[in-house]
XYZ file of C-alpha atoms in Angstrom:
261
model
C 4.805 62.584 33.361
C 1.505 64.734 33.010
C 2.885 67.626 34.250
C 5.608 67.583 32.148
C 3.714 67.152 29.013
C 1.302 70.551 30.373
C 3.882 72.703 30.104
C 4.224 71.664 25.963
C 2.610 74.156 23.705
C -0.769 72.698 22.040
C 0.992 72.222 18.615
C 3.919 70.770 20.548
C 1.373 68.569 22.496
C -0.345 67.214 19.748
C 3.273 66.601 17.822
C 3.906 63.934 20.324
C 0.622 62.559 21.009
C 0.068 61.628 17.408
C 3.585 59.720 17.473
C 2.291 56.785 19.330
C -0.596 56.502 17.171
C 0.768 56.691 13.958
C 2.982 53.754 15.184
C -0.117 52.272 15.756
C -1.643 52.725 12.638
C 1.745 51.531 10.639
C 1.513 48.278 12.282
C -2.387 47.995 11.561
C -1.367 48.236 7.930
C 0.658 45.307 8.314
C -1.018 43.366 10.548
C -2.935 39.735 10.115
C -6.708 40.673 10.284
C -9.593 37.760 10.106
C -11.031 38.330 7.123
C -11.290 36.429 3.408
C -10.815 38.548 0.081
C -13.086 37.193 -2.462
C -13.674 38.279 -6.520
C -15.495 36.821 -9.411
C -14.707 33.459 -10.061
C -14.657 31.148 -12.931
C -18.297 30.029 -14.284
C -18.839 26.518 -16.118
C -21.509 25.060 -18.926
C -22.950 21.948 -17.302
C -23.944 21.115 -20.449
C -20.823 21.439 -21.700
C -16.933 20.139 -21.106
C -14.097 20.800 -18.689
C -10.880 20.245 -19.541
C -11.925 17.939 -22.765
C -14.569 15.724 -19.945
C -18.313 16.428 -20.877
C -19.186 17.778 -17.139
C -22.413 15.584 -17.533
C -22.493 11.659 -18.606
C -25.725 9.454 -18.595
C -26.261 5.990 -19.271
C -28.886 3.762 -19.274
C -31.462 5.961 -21.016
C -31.958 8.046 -24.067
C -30.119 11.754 -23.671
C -31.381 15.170 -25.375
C -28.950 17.030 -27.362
C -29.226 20.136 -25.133
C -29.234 24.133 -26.906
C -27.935 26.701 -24.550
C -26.257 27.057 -21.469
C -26.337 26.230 -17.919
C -23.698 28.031 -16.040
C -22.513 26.659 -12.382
C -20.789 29.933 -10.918
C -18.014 30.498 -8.441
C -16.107 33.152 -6.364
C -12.793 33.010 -5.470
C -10.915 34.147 -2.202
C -7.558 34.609 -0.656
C -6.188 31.167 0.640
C -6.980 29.946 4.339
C -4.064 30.848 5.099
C -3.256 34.283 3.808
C -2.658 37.045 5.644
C -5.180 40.187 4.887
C -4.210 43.322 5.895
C -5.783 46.665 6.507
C -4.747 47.730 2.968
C -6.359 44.681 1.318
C -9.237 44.708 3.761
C -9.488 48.996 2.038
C -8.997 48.217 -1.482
C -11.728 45.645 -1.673
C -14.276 47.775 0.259
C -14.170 50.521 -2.825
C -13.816 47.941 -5.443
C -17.675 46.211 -6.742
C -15.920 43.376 -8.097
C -14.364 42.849 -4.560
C -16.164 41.274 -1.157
C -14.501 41.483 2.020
C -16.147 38.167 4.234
C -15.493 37.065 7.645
C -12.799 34.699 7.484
C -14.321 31.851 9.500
C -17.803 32.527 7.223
C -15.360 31.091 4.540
C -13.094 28.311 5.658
C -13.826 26.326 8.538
C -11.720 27.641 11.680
C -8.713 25.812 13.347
C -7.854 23.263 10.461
C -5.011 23.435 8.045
C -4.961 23.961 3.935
C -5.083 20.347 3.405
C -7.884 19.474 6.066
C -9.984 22.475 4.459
C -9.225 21.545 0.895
C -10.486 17.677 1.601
C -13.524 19.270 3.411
C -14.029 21.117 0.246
C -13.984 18.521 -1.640
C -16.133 16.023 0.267
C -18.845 18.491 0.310
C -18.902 18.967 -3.739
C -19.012 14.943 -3.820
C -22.146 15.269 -1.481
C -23.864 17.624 -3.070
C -23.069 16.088 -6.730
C -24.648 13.087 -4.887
C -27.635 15.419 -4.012
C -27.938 16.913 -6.763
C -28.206 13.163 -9.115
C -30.941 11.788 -6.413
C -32.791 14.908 -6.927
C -32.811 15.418 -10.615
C -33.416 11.438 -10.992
C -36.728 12.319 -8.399
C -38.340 15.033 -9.864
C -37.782 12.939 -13.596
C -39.366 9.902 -11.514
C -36.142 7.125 -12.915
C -35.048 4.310 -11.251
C -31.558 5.208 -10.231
C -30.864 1.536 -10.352
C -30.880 1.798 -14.127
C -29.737 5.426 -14.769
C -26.234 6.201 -13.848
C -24.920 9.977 -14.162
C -21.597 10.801 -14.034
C -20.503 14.855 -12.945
C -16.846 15.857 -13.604
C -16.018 19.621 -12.734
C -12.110 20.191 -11.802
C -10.829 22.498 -8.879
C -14.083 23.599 -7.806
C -14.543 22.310 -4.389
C -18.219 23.055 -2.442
C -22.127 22.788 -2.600
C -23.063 25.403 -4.214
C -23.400 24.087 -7.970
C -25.960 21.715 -6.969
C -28.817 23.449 -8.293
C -27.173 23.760 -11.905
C -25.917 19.924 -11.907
C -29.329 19.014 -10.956
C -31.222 21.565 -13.989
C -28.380 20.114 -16.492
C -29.490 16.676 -15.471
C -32.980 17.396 -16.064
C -32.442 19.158 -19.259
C -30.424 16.302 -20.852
C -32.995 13.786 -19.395
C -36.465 15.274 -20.166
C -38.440 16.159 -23.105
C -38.395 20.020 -22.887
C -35.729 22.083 -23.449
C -34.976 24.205 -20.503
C -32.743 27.190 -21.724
C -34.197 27.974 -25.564
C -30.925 28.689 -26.306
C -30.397 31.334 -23.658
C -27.016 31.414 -21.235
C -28.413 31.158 -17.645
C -26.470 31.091 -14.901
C -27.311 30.287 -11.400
C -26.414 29.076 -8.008
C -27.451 27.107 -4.786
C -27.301 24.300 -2.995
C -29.842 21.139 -3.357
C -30.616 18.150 -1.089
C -32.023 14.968 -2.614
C -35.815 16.291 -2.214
C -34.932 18.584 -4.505
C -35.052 21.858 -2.122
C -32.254 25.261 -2.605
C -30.661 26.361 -0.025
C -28.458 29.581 0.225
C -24.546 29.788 -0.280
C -23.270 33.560 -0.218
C -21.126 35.210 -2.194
C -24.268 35.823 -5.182
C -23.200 39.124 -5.920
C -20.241 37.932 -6.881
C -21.371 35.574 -8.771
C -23.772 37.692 -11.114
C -20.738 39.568 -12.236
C -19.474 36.475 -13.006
C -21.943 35.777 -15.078
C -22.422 38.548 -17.157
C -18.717 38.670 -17.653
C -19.266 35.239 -19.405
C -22.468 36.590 -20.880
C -25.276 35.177 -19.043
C -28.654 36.981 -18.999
C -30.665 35.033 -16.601
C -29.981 34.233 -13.125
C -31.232 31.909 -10.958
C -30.685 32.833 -6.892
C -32.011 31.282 -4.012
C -34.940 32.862 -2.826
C -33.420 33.714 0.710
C -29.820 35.746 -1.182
C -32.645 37.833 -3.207
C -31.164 41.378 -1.774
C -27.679 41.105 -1.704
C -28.168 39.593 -5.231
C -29.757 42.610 -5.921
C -27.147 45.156 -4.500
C -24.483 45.338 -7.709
C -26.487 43.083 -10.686
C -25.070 43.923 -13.589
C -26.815 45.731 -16.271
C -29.719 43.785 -18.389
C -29.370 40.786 -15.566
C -32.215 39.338 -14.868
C -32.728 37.643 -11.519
C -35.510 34.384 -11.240
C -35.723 33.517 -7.179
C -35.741 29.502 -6.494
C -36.605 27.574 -3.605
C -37.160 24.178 -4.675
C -36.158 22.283 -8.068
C -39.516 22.122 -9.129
C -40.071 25.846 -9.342
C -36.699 26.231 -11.238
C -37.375 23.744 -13.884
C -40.520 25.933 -14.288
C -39.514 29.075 -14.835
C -36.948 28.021 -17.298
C -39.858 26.488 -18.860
C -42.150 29.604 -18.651
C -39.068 31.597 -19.743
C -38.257 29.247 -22.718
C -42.327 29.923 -24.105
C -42.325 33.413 -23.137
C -44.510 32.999 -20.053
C -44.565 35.047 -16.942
C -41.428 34.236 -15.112
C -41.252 35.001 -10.611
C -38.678 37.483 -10.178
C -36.477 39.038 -7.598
């Protein structure tokens, strides 16, 4: 086979050689490859309602009428089980409102739609949970005598802890928290009240401008890659804890010096 293929003119040569491999390269374009697509998703006003519910209900003691806006935001990415191929994988990768993830970084691997959408949804009912036990600690009230309520449809996750937990607080407490402003944020919280990271934050600024946020709030850790594409006039506050969040939308509300990214 070689020594056929010697006698071939160069041109000739490289005519045939590059058969095989654009053969190749048509099926890569086609192919299955493990990766998630993800874009800006929709943001919501904890403060506020979804889908006519207020997102927010408390009983058992008095409630502020809030100002302002606390916005829980999202991404959203190809299904579990949609195929991605080369030419989505390329489009996304020149695109800034586009994020090309690992696929199992996304959904958890070797379970079905349903299984994933029910661990979805478990772990937005935990970290609801969470995020009552630590707004209800850092406000010091018996959770025996206040009961909150969180409603947010088709949003499955941790990651709006934080915000639950801030519109909690802001409805609860004396001080207003936003002055009026539309912050945005996101993070997870456990019931001590501490933020963890959840990915996706650049994302999930553009989100946020798009619904005309100024102020973001990030976990401290997701500081960079928040930083990579932040929109225009965004400004980024790092958290780590709910304490330090409730106090820079305090110092932020009076004009104060505020931490930022």
């Amino acid at each position: 086979m070689f020594s056929r293929l010697s006698r071939l003119s160069r041109p000739r040569a490289l005519a045939v050689s590059a058969v095989p491999v654009a053969a190749l390269l048509a099926v890569a374009a086609f192919a299955p490859l493990p990766f998630t697509v993800a874009q800006p998703g929709q943001t919501t006003n904890v403060l506020g309602f979804d889908r006519g519910k207020p997102v927010i209900t408390i009983t058992g003691a008095p409630v502020r009428q809030t100002q302002g806006q606390l916005r829980m935001t999202t991404i959203v990415a190809t299904g579990p089980s949609v195929d991605v191929d080369l030419g989505d994988v390329a489009d996304a990768w020149i695109r800034k409102d586009r994020a090309v993830l690992p696929h199992d970084s996304v959904y958890p691997s070797g379970q079905s739609d349903e299984e994933i959408e029910k661990h979805n949804t478990a772990e937005m009912r935990k970290s609801q949970n969470s995020a009552v036990d630590a707004a209800l600690g850092y406000l010091e009230e018996d959770p025996a005598k206040v009961k909150v309520t969180l409603h947010l449809a088709d949003v499955g996750g941790p990651s709006a802890g934080l915000l639950f937990s801030l519109g909690i607080v802001d409805k609860l407490a004396g001080d207003d928290l936003t002055g009026g402003r539309n912050i945005a944020g996101t993070g997870t919280i456990d019931a001590d009240g501490k933020v963890g990271a959840v990915g996706g934050v650049a994302l999930k600024t553009q989100a946020a401008a798009r619904d005309g946020a100024t102020v973001f709030l990030v976990p401290k850790a997701e500081c960079a890659i928040a930083q990579e594409q932040l929109p225009e006039g965004m400004t980024l506050v790092p958290v780590t804890e709910l304490t330090d969040a409730v106090s820079s939308l305090k110092a932020l509300q009076k004009g104060g010096d505020v931490p930022k990214c």
